[in-house]
mmCIF file of C-alpha atoms and ligand atoms in Angstrom:
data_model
loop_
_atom_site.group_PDB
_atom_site.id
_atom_site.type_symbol
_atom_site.label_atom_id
_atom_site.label_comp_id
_atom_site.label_asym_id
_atom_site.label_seq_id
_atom_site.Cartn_x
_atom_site.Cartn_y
_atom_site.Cartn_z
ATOM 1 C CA UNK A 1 7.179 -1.450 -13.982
ATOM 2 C CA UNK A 2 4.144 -1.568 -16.065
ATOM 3 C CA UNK A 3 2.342 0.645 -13.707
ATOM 4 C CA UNK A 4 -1.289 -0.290 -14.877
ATOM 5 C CA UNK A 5 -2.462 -2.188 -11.982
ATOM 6 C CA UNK A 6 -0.575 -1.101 -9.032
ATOM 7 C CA UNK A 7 -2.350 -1.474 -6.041
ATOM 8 C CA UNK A 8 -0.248 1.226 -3.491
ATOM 9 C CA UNK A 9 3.075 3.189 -4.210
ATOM 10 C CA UNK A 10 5.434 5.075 -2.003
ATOM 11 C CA UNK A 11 7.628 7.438 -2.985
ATOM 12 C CA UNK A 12 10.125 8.490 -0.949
ATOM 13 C CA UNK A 13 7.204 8.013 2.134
ATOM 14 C CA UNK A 14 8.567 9.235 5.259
ATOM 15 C CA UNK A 15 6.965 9.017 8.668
ATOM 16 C CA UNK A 16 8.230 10.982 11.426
ATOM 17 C CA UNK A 17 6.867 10.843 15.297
ATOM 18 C CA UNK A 18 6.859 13.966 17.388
ATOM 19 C CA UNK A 19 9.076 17.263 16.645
ATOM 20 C CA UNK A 20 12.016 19.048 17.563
ATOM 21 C CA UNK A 21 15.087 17.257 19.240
ATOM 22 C CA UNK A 22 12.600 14.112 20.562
ATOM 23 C CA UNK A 23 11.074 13.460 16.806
ATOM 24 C CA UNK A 24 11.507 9.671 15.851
ATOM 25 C CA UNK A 25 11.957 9.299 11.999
ATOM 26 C CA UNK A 26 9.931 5.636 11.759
ATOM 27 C CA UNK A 27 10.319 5.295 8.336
ATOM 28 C CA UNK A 28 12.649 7.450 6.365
ATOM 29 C CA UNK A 29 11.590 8.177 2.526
ATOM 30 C CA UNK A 30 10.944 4.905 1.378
ATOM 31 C CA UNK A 31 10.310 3.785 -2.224
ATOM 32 C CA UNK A 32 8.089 0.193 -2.687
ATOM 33 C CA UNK A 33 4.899 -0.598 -5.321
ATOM 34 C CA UNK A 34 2.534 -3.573 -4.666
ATOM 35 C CA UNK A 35 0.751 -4.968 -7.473
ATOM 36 C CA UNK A 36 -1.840 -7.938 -7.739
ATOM 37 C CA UNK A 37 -0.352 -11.214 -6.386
ATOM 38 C CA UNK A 38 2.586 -10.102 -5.022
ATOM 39 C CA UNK A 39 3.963 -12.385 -1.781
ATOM 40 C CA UNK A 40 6.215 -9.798 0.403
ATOM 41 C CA UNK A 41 7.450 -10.265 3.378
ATOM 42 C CA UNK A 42 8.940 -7.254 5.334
ATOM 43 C CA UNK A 43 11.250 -8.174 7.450
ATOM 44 C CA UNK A 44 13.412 -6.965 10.166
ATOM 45 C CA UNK A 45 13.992 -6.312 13.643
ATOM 46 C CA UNK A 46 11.636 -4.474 16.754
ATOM 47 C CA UNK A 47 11.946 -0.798 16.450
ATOM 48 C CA UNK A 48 12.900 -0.972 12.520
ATOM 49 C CA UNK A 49 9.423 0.460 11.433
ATOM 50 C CA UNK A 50 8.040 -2.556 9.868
ATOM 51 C CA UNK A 51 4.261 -1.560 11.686
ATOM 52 C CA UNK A 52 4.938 2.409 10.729
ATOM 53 C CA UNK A 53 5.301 1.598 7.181
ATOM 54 C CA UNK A 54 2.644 -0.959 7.076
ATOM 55 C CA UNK A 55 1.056 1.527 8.450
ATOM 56 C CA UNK A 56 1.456 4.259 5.732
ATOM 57 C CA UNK A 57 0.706 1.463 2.806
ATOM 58 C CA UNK A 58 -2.799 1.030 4.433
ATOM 59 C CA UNK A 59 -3.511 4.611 4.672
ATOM 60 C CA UNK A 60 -3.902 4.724 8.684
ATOM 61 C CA UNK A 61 -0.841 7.392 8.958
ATOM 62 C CA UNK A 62 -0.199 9.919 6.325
ATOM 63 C CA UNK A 63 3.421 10.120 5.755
ATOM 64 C CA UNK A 64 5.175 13.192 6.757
ATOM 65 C CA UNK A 65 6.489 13.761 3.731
ATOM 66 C CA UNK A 66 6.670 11.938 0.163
ATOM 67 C CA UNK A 67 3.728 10.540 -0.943
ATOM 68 C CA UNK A 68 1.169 6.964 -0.746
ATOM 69 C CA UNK A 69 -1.255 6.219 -3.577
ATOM 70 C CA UNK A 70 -3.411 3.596 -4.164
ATOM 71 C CA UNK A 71 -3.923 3.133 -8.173
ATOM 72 C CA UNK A 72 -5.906 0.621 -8.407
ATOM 73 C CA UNK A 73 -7.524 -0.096 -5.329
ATOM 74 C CA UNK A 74 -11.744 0.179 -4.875
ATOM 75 C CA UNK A 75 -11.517 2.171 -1.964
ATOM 76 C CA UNK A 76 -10.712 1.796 1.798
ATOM 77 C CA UNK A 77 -12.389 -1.141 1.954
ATOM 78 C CA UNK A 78 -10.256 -2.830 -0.321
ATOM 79 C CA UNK A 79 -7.374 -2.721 1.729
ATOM 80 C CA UNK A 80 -7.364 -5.768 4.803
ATOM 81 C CA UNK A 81 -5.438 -5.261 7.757
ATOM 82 C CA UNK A 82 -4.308 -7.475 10.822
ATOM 83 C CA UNK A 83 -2.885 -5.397 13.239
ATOM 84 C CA UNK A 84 0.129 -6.599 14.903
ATOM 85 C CA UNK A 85 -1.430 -5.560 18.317
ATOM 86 C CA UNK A 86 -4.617 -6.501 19.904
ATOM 87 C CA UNK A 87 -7.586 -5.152 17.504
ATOM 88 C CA UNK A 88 -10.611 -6.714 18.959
ATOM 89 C CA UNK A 89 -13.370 -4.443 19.967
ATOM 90 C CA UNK A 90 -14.111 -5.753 23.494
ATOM 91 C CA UNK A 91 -17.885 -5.699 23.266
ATOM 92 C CA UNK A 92 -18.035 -7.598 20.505
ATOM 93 C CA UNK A 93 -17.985 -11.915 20.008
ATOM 94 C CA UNK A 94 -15.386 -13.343 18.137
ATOM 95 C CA UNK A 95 -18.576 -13.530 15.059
ATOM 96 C CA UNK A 96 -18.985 -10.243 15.528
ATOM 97 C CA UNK A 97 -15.501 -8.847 15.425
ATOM 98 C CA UNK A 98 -15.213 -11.066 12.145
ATOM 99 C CA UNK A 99 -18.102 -10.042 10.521
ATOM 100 C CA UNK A 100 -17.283 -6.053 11.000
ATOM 101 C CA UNK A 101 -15.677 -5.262 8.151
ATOM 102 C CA UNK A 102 -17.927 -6.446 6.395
ATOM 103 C CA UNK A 103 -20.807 -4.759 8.321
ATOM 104 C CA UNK A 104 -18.862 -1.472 8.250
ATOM 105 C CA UNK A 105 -18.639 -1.621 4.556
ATOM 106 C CA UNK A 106 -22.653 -1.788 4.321
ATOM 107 C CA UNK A 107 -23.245 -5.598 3.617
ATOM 108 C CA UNK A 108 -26.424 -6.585 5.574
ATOM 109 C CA UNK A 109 -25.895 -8.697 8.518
ATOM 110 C CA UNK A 110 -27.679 -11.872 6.973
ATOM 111 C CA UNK A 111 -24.527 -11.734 4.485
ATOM 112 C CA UNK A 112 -21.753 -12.173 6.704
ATOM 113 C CA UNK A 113 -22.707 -15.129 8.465
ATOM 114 C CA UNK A 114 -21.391 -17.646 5.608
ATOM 115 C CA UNK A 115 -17.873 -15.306 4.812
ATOM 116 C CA UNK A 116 -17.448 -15.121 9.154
ATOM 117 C CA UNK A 117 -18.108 -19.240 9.607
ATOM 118 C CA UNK A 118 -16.031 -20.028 6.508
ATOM 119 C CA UNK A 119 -13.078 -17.758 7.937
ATOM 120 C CA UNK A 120 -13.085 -18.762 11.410
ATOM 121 C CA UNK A 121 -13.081 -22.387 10.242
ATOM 122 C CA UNK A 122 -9.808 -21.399 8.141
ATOM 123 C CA UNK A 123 -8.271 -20.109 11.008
ATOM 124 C CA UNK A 124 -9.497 -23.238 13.175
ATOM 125 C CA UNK A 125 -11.274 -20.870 15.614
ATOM 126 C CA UNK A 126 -14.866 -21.606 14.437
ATOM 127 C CA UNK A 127 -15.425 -22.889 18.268
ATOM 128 C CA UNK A 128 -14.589 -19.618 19.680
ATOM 129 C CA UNK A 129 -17.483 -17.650 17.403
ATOM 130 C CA UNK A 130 -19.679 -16.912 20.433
ATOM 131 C CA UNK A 131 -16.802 -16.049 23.218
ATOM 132 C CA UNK A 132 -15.990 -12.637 24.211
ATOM 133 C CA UNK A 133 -12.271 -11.009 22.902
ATOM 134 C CA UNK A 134 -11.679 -11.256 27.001
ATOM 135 C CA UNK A 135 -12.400 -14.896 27.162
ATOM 136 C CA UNK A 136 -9.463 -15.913 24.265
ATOM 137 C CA UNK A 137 -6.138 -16.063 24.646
ATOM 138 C CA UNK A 138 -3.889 -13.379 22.903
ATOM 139 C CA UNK A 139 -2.705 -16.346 20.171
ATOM 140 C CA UNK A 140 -6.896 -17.194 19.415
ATOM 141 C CA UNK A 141 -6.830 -13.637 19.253
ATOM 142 C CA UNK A 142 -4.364 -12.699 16.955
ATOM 143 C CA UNK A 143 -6.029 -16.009 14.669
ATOM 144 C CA UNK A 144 -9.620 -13.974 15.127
ATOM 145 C CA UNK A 145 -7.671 -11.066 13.349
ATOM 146 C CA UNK A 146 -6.518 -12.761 10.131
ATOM 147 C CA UNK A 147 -10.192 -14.722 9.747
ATOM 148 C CA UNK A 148 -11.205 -11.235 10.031
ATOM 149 C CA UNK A 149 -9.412 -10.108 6.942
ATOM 150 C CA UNK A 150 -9.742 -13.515 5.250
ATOM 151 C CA UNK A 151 -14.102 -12.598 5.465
ATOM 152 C CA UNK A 152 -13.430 -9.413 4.190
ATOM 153 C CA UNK A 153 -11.550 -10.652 0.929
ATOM 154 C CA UNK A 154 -10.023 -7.532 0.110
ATOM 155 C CA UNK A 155 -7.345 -7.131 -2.886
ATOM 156 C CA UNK A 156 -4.609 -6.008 0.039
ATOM 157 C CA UNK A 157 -3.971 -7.789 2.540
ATOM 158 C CA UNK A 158 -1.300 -6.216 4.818
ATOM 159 C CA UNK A 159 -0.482 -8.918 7.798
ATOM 160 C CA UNK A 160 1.322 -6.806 10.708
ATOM 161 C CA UNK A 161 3.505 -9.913 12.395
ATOM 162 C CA UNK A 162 0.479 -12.167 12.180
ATOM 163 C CA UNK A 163 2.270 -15.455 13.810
ATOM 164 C CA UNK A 164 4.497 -13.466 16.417
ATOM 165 C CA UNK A 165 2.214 -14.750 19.572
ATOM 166 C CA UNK A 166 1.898 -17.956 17.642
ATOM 167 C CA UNK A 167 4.055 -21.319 18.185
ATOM 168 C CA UNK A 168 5.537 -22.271 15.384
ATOM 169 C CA UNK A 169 3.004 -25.256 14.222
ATOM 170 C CA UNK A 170 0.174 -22.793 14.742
ATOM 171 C CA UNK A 171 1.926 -20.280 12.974
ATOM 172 C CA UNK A 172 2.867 -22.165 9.577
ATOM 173 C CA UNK A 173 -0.413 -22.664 9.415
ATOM 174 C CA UNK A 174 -2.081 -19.087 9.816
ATOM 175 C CA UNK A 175 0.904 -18.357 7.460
ATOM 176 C CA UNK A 176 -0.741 -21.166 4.814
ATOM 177 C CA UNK A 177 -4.298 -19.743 5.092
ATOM 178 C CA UNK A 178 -3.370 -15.850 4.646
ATOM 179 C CA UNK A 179 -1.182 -17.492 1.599
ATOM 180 C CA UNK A 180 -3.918 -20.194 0.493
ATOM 181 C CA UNK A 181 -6.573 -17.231 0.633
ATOM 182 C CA UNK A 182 -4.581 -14.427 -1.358
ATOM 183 C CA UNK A 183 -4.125 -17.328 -4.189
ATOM 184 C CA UNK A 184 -7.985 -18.108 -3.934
ATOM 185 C CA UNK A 185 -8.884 -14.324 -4.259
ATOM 186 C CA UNK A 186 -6.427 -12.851 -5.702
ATOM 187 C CA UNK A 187 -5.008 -10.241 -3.449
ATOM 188 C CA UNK A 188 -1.348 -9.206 -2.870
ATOM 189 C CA UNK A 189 0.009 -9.775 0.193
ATOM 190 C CA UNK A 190 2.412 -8.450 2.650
ATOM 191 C CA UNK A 191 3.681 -9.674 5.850
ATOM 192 C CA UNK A 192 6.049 -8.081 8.460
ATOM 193 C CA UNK A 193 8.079 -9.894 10.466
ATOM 194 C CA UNK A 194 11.338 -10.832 12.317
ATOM 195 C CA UNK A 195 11.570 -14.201 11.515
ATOM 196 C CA UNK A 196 13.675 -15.534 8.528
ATOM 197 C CA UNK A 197 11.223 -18.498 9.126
ATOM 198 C CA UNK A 198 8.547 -17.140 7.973
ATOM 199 C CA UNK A 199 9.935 -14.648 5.507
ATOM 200 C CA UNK A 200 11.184 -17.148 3.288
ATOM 201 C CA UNK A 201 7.406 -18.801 2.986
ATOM 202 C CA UNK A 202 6.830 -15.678 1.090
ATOM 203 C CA UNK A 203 7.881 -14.926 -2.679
ATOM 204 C CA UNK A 204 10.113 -11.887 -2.048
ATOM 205 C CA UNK A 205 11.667 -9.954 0.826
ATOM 206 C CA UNK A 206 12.495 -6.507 1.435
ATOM 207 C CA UNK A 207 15.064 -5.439 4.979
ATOM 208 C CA UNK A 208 13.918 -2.842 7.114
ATOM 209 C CA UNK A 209 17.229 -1.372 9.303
ATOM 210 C CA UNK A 210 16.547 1.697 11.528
ATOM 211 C CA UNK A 211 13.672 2.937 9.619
ATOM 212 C CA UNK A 212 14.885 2.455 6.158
ATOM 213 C CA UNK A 213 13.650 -0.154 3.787
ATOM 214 C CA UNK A 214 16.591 -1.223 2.223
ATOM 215 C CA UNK A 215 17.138 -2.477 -1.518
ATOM 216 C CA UNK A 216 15.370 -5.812 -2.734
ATOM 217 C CA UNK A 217 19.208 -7.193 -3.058
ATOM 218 C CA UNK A 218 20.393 -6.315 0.466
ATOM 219 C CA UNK A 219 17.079 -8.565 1.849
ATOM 220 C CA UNK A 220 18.380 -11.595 3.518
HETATM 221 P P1 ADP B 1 8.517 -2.305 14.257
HETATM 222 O O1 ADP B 1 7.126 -2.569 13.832
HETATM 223 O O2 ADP B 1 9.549 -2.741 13.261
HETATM 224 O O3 ADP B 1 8.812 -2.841 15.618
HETATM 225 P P2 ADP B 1 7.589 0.438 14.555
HETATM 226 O O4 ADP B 1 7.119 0.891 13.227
HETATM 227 O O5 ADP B 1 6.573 0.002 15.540
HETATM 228 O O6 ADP B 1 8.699 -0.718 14.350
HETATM 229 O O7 ADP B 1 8.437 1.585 15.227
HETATM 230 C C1 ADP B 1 9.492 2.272 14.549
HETATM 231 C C2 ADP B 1 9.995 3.408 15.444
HETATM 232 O O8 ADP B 1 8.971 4.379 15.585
HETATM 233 C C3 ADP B 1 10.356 2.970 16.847
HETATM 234 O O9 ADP B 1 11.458 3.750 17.270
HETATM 235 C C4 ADP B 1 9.122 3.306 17.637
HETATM 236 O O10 ADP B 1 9.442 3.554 18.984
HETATM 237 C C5 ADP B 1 8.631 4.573 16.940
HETATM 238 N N1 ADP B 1 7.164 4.722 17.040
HETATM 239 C C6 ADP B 1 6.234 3.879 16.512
HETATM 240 N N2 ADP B 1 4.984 4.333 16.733
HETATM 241 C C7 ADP B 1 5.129 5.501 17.426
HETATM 242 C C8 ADP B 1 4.205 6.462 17.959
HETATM 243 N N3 ADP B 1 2.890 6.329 17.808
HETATM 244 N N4 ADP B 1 4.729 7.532 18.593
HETATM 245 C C9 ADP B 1 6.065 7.692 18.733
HETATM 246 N N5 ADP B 1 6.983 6.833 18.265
HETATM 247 C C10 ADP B 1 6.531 5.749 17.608
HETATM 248 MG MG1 MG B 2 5.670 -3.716 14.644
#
């Protein structure tokens, strides 16, 4: 591998919940780069530690031992992520959660209103700008957390099962914006999930079994 413009490495990351006899190894030493326009889709099934190692490539768990870097990457900011569970801040409107990282990472609020409109539009959930995370349903939801990312534009985007609460039409379709918007901008992207479906809409695949993340040629 060239090496020059890798955006995140692992090497031999492990993650490891708890201690003693009830520790839960979530990801055991596991070896994966990500460079600029890369299409990767993560896939296996609940409990294989797709989320934990999503996880450790975005920087929100340090891994218990081995190592995460990020090359090439202009900071935390840089790195977009849909969480596979509900991420809305409850006080906020649908706008508002769109707009935040964007707000968070210091652009002034005037600024966000073209990036949050365009994204929400993307997503088809430009109707739902002014409603309360409470007043959406969990699919709306889970479409308000990829226009999120989408606004932000970062050069990682790391998509935590972003059409599991979807039906499959509205799915393929989040699936073509977070694919249509990494070709517009640019970014890598990575997708977990348990669906062959929607793993083969992505340019390569990599198996997760019981916390390992197996070699690119035993990916089905
Ligand atoms: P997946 O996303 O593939 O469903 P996870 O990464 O969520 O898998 O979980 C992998 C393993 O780690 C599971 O056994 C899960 O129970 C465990 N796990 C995940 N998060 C935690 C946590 N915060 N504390 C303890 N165990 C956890
Ligand atoms: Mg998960």
């Amino acid at each position: 591998m060239a090496g020059t413009d890798v955006l995140v490495t692992c090497r031999d990351a492990a993650l490891t919940f708890g201690r003693g006899p009830t520790a839960v190894v979530a990801v055991h030493g596991a070896n994966l780069s990500i460079t600029p326009g890369d299409r990767l889709a993560i896939v296996g099934p609940s409990g294989s530690g797709k989320s934990s190692l999503l996880h450790l490539l975005a920087g929100l768990e340090r891994p218990t031992s081995g190592t995460v870097t990020w090359p090439h990457l202009d900071g935390p900011d840089d790195i977009g992520l849909v969480f596979q569970a509900d991420s809305l801040v409850p006080a906020l409107d649908v706008a508002e959660n769109t707009a935040l990282p964007l707000v968070l990472a210091g652009h002034p609020e005037t600024q966000t209103h073209h990036p949050v409109t365009e994204a929400l539009g993307l997503v088809g959930a430009a109707a739902l700008a002014e409603r309360l995370p409470e007043e959406i349903s969990g699919g709306q939801a889970q479409r308000v957390a990829v226009a999120r990312v989408l606004a932000q534009q970062p050069g990682l985007i790391l998509a935590d099962e972003p059409t599991g609460r979807l039906d499959h039409a509205t799915g393929a379709r989040v699936l073509d914006t977070l694919l249509t918007a990494a070709e517009r901008t640019g970014a890598a992207l990575v997708v977990t999930t348990h669906d062959p479906a929607v793993a083969a809409r992505l340019t390569t695949r990599r198996a997760m079994r019981d916390g390992r993340l197996l070699a690119p040629e035993d990916a089905s």
